[in-house]
mmCIF file of the C-alpha atoms, coordinates in Angstrom:
data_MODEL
# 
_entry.id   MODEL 
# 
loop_
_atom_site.group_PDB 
_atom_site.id 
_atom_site.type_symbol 
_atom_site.label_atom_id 
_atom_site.label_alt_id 
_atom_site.label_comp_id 
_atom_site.label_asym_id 
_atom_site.label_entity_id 
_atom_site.label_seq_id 
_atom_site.pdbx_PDB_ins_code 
_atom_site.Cartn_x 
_atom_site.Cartn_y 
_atom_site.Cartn_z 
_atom_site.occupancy 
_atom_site.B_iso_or_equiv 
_atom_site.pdbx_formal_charge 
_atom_site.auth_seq_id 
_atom_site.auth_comp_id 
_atom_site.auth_asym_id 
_atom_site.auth_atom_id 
_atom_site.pdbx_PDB_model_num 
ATOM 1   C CA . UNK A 1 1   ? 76.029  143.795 -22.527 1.00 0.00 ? 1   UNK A CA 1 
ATOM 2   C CA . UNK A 1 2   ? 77.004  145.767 -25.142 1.00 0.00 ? 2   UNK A CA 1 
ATOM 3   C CA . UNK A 1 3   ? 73.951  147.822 -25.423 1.00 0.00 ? 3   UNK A CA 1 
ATOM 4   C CA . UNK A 1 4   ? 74.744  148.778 -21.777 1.00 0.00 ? 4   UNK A CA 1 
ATOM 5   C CA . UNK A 1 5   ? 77.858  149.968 -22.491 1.00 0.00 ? 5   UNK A CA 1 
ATOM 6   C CA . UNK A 1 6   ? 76.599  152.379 -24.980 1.00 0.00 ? 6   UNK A CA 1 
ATOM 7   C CA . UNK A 1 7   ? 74.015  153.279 -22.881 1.00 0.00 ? 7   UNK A CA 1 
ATOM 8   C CA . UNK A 1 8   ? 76.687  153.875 -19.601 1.00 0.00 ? 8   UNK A CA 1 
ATOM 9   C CA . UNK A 1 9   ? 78.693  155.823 -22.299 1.00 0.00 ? 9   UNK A CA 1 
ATOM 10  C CA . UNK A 1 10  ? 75.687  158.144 -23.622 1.00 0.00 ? 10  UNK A CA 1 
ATOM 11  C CA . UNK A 1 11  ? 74.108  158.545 -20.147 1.00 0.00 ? 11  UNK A CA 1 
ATOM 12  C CA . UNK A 1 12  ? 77.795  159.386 -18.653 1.00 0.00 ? 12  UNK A CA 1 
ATOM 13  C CA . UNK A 1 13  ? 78.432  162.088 -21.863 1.00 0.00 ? 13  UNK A CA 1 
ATOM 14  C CA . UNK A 1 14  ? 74.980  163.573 -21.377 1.00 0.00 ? 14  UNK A CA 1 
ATOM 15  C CA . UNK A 1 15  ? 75.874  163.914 -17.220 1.00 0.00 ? 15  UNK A CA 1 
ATOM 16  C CA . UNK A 1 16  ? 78.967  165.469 -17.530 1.00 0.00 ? 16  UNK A CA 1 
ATOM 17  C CA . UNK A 1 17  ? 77.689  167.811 -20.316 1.00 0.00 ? 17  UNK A CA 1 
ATOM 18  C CA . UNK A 1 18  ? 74.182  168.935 -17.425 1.00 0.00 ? 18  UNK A CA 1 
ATOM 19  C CA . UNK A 1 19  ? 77.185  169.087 -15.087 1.00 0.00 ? 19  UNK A CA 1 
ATOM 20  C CA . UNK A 1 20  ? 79.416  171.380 -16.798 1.00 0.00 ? 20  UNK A CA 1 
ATOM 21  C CA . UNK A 1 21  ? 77.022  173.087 -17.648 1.00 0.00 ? 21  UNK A CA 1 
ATOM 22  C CA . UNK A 1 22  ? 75.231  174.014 -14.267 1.00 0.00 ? 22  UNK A CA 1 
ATOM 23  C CA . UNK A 1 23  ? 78.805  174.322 -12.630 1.00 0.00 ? 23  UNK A CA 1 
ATOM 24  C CA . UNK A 1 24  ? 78.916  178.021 -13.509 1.00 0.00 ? 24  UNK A CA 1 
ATOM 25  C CA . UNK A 1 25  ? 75.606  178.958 -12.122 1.00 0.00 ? 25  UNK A CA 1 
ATOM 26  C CA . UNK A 1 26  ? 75.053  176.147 -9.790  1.00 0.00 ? 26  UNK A CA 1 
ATOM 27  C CA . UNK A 1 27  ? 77.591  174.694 -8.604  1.00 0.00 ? 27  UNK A CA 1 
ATOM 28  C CA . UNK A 1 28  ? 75.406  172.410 -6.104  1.00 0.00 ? 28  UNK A CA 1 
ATOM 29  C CA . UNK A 1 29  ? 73.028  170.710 -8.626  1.00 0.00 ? 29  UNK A CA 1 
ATOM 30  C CA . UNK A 1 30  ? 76.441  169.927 -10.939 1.00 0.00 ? 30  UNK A CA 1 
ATOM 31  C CA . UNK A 1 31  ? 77.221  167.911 -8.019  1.00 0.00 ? 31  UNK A CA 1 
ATOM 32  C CA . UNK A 1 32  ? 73.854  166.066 -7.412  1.00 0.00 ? 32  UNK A CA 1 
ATOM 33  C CA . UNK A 1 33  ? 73.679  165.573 -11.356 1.00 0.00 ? 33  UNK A CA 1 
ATOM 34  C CA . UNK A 1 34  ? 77.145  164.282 -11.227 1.00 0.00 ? 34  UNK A CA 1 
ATOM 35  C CA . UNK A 1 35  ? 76.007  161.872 -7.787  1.00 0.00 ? 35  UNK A CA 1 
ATOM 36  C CA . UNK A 1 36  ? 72.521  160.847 -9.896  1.00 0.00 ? 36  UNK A CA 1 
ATOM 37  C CA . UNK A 1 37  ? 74.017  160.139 -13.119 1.00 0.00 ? 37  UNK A CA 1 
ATOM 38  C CA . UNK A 1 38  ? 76.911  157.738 -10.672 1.00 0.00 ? 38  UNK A CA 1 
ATOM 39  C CA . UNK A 1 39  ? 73.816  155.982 -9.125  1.00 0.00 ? 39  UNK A CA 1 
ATOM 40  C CA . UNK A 1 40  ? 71.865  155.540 -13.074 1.00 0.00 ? 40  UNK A CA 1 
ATOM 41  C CA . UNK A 1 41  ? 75.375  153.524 -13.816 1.00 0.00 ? 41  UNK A CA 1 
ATOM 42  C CA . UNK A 1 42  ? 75.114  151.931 -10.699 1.00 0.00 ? 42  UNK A CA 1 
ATOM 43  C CA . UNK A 1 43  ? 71.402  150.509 -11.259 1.00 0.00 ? 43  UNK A CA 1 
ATOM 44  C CA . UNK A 1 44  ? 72.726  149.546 -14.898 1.00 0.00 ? 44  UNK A CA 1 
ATOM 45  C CA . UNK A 1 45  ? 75.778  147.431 -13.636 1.00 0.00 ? 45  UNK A CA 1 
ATOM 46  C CA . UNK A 1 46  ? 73.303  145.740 -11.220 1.00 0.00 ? 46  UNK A CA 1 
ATOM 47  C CA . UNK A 1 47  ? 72.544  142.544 -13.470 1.00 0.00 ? 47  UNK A CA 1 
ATOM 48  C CA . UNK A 1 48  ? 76.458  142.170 -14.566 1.00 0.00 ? 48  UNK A CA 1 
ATOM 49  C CA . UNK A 1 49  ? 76.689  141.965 -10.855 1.00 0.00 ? 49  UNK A CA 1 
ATOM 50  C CA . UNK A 1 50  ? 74.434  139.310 -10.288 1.00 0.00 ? 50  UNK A CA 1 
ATOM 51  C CA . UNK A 1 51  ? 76.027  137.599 -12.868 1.00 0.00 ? 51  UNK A CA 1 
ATOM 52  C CA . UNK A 1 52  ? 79.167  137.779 -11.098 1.00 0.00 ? 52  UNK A CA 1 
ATOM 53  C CA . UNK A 1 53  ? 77.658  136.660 -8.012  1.00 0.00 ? 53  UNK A CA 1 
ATOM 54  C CA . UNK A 1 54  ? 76.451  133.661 -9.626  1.00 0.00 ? 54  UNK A CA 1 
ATOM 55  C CA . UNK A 1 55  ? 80.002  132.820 -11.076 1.00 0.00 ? 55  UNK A CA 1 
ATOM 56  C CA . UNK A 1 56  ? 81.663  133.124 -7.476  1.00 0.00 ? 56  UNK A CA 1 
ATOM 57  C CA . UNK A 1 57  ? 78.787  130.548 -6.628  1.00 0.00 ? 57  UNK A CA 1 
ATOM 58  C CA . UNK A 1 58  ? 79.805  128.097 -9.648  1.00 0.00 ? 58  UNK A CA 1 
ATOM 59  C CA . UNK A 1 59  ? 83.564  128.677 -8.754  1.00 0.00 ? 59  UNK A CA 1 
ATOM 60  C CA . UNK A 1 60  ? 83.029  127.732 -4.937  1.00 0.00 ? 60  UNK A CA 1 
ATOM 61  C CA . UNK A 1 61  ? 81.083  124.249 -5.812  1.00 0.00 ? 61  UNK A CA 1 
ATOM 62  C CA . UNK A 1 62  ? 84.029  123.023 -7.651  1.00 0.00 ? 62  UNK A CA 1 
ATOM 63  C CA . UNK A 1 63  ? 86.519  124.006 -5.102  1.00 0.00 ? 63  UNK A CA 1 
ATOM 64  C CA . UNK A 1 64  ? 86.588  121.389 -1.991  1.00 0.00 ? 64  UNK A CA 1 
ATOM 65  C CA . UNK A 1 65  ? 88.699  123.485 0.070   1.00 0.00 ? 65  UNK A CA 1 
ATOM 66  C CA . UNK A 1 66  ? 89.392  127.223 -0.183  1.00 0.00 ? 66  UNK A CA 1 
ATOM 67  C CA . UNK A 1 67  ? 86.150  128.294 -0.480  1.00 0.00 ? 67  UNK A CA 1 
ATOM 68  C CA . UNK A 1 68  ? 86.671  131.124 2.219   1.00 0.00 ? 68  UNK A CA 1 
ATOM 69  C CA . UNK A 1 69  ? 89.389  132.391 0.357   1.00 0.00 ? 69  UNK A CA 1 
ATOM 70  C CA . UNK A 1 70  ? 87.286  133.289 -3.089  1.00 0.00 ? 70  UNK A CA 1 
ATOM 71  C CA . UNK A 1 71  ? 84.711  135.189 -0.538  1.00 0.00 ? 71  UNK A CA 1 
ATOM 72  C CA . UNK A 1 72  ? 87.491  137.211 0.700   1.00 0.00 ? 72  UNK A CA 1 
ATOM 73  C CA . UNK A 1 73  ? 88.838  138.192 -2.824  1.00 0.00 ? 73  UNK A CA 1 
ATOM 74  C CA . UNK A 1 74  ? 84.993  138.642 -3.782  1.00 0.00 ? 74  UNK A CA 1 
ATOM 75  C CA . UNK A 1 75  ? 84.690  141.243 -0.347  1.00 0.00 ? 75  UNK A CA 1 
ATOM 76  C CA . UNK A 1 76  ? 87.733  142.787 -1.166  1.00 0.00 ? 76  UNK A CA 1 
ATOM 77  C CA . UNK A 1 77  ? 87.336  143.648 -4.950  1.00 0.00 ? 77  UNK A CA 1 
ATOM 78  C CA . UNK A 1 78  ? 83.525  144.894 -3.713  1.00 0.00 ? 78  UNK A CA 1 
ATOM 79  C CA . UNK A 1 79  ? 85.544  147.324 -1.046  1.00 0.00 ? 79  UNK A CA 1 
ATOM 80  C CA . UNK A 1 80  ? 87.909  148.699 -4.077  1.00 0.00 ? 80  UNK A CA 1 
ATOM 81  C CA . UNK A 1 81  ? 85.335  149.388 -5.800  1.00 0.00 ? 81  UNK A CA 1 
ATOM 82  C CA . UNK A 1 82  ? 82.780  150.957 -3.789  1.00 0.00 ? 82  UNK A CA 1 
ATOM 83  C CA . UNK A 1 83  ? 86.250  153.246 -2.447  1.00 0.00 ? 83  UNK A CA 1 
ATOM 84  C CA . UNK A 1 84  ? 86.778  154.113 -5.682  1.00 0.00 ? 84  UNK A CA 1 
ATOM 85  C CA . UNK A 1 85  ? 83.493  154.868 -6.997  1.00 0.00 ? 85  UNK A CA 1 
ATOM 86  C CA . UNK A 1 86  ? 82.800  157.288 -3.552  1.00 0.00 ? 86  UNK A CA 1 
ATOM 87  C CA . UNK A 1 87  ? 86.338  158.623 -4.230  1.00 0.00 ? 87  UNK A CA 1 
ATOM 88  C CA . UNK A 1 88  ? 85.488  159.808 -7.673  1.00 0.00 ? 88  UNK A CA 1 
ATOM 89  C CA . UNK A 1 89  ? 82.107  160.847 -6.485  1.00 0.00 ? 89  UNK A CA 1 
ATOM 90  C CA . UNK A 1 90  ? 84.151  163.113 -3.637  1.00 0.00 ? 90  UNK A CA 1 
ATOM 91  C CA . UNK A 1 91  ? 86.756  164.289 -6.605  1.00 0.00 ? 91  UNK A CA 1 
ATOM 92  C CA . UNK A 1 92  ? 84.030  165.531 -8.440  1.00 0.00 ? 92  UNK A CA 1 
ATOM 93  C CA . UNK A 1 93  ? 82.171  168.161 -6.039  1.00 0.00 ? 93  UNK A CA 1 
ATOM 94  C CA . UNK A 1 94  ? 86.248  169.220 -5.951  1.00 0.00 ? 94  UNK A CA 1 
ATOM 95  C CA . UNK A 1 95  ? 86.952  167.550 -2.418  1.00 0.00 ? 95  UNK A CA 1 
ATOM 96  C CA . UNK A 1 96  ? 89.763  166.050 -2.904  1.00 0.00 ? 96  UNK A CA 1 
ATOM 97  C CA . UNK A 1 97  ? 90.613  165.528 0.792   1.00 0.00 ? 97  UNK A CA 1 
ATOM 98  C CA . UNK A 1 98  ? 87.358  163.507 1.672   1.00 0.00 ? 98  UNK A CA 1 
ATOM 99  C CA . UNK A 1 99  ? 88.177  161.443 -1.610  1.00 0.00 ? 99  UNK A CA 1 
ATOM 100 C CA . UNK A 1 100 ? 91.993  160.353 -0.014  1.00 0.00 ? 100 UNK A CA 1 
ATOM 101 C CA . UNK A 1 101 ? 90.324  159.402 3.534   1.00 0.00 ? 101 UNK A CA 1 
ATOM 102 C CA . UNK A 1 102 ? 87.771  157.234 1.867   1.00 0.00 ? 102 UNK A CA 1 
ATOM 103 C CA . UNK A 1 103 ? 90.271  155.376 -0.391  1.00 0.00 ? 103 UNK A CA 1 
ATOM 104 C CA . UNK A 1 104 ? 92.516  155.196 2.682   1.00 0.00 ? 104 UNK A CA 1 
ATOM 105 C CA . UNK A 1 105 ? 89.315  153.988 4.438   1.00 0.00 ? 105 UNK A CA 1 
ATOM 106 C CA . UNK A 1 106 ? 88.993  151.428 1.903   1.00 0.00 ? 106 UNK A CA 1 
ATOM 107 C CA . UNK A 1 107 ? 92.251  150.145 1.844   1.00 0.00 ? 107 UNK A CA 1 
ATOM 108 C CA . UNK A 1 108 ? 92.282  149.478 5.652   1.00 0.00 ? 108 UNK A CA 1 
ATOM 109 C CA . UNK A 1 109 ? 88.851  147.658 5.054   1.00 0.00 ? 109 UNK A CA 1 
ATOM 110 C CA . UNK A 1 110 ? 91.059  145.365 2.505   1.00 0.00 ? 110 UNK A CA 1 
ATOM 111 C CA . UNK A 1 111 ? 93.645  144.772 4.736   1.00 0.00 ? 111 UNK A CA 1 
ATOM 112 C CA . UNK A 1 112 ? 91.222  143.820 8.005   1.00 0.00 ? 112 UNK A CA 1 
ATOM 113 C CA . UNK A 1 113 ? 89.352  141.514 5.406   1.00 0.00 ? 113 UNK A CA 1 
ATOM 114 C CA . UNK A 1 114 ? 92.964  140.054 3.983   1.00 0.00 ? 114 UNK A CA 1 
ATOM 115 C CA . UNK A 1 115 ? 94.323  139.510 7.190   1.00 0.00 ? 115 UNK A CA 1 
ATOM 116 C CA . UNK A 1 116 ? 93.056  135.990 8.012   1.00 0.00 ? 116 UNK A CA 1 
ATOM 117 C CA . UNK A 1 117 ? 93.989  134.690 4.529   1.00 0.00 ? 117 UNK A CA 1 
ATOM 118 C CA . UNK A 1 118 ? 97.523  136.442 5.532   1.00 0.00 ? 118 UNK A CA 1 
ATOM 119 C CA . UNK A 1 119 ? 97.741  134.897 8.669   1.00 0.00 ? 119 UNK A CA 1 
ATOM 120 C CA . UNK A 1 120 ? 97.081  131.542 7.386   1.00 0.00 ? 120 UNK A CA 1 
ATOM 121 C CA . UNK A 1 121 ? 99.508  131.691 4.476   1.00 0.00 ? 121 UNK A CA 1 
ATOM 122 C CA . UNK A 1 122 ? 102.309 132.750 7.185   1.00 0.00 ? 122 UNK A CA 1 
ATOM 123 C CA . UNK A 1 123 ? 101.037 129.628 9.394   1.00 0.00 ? 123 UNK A CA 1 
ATOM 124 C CA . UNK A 1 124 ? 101.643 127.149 5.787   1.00 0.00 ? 124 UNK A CA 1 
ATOM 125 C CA . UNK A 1 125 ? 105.057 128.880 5.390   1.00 0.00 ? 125 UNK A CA 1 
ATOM 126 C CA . UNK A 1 126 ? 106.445 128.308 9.269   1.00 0.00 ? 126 UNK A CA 1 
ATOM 127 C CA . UNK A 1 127 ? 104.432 125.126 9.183   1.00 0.00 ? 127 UNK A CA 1 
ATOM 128 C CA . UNK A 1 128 ? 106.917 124.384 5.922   1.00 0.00 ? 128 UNK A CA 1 
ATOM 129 C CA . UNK A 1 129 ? 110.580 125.695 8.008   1.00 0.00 ? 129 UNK A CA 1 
ATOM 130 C CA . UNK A 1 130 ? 111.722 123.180 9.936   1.00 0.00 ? 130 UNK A CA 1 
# 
């Protein structure tokens, strides 16, 4: 893991070097250098991911009840992230306006995937009121 980190770093300094570069001239393959070297990372977080996957797995055979609930965490953290990373991707070709609808995209996605846990933590807290 910490060779990949090093690598991430090296392949991310080496990107945004092409990109700067090719801006000037080019300013359409800076952005497709910028979108490749985004989707290298990706493919090089891929394992860690599995990994992750795996622990949510462990997590949910110890838990007898509840079990929905760590899926819905696990879908929304996977919606933050994939906002953010498409935001960033969107900041960096300099449109910052598609990059604010698909974060606010992605934070109605997190709120139509929180909602049942919502709803049933408001149904334990009336259920509690006399």
């Amino acid at each position: 893991m910490t060779t990949t980190i090093f690598q991430i770093a090296a392949i991310g300094i080496m990107g945004m070097i092409l990109a700067m570069t090719l801006k000037r001239d080019t300013p359409i393959f800076a952005i497709l250098i910028s979108l490749a070297v985004a989707l290298l990372i990706f493919l090089l977080i891929i394992p860690q991911l599995a990994g992750l996957v795996a622990l949510v797995d462990i997590i949910t055979t110890y838990l007898s009840q509840g079990q929905e609930y760590i899926l819905v965490v696990v879908r929304i953290i996977g919606i933050a992230y994939i906002a953010e990373f498409a935001a960033q991707i969107c900041h960096d070709a300099g449109e910052g306006s598609i990059a604010g609808k698909v974060e606010l995209a992605g934070k109605v996605l997190i709120m139509g995937v929180a909602a049942p846990v919502i709803i049933s933590l408001v149904e334990q807290v009336v259920s509690i009121i006399p």
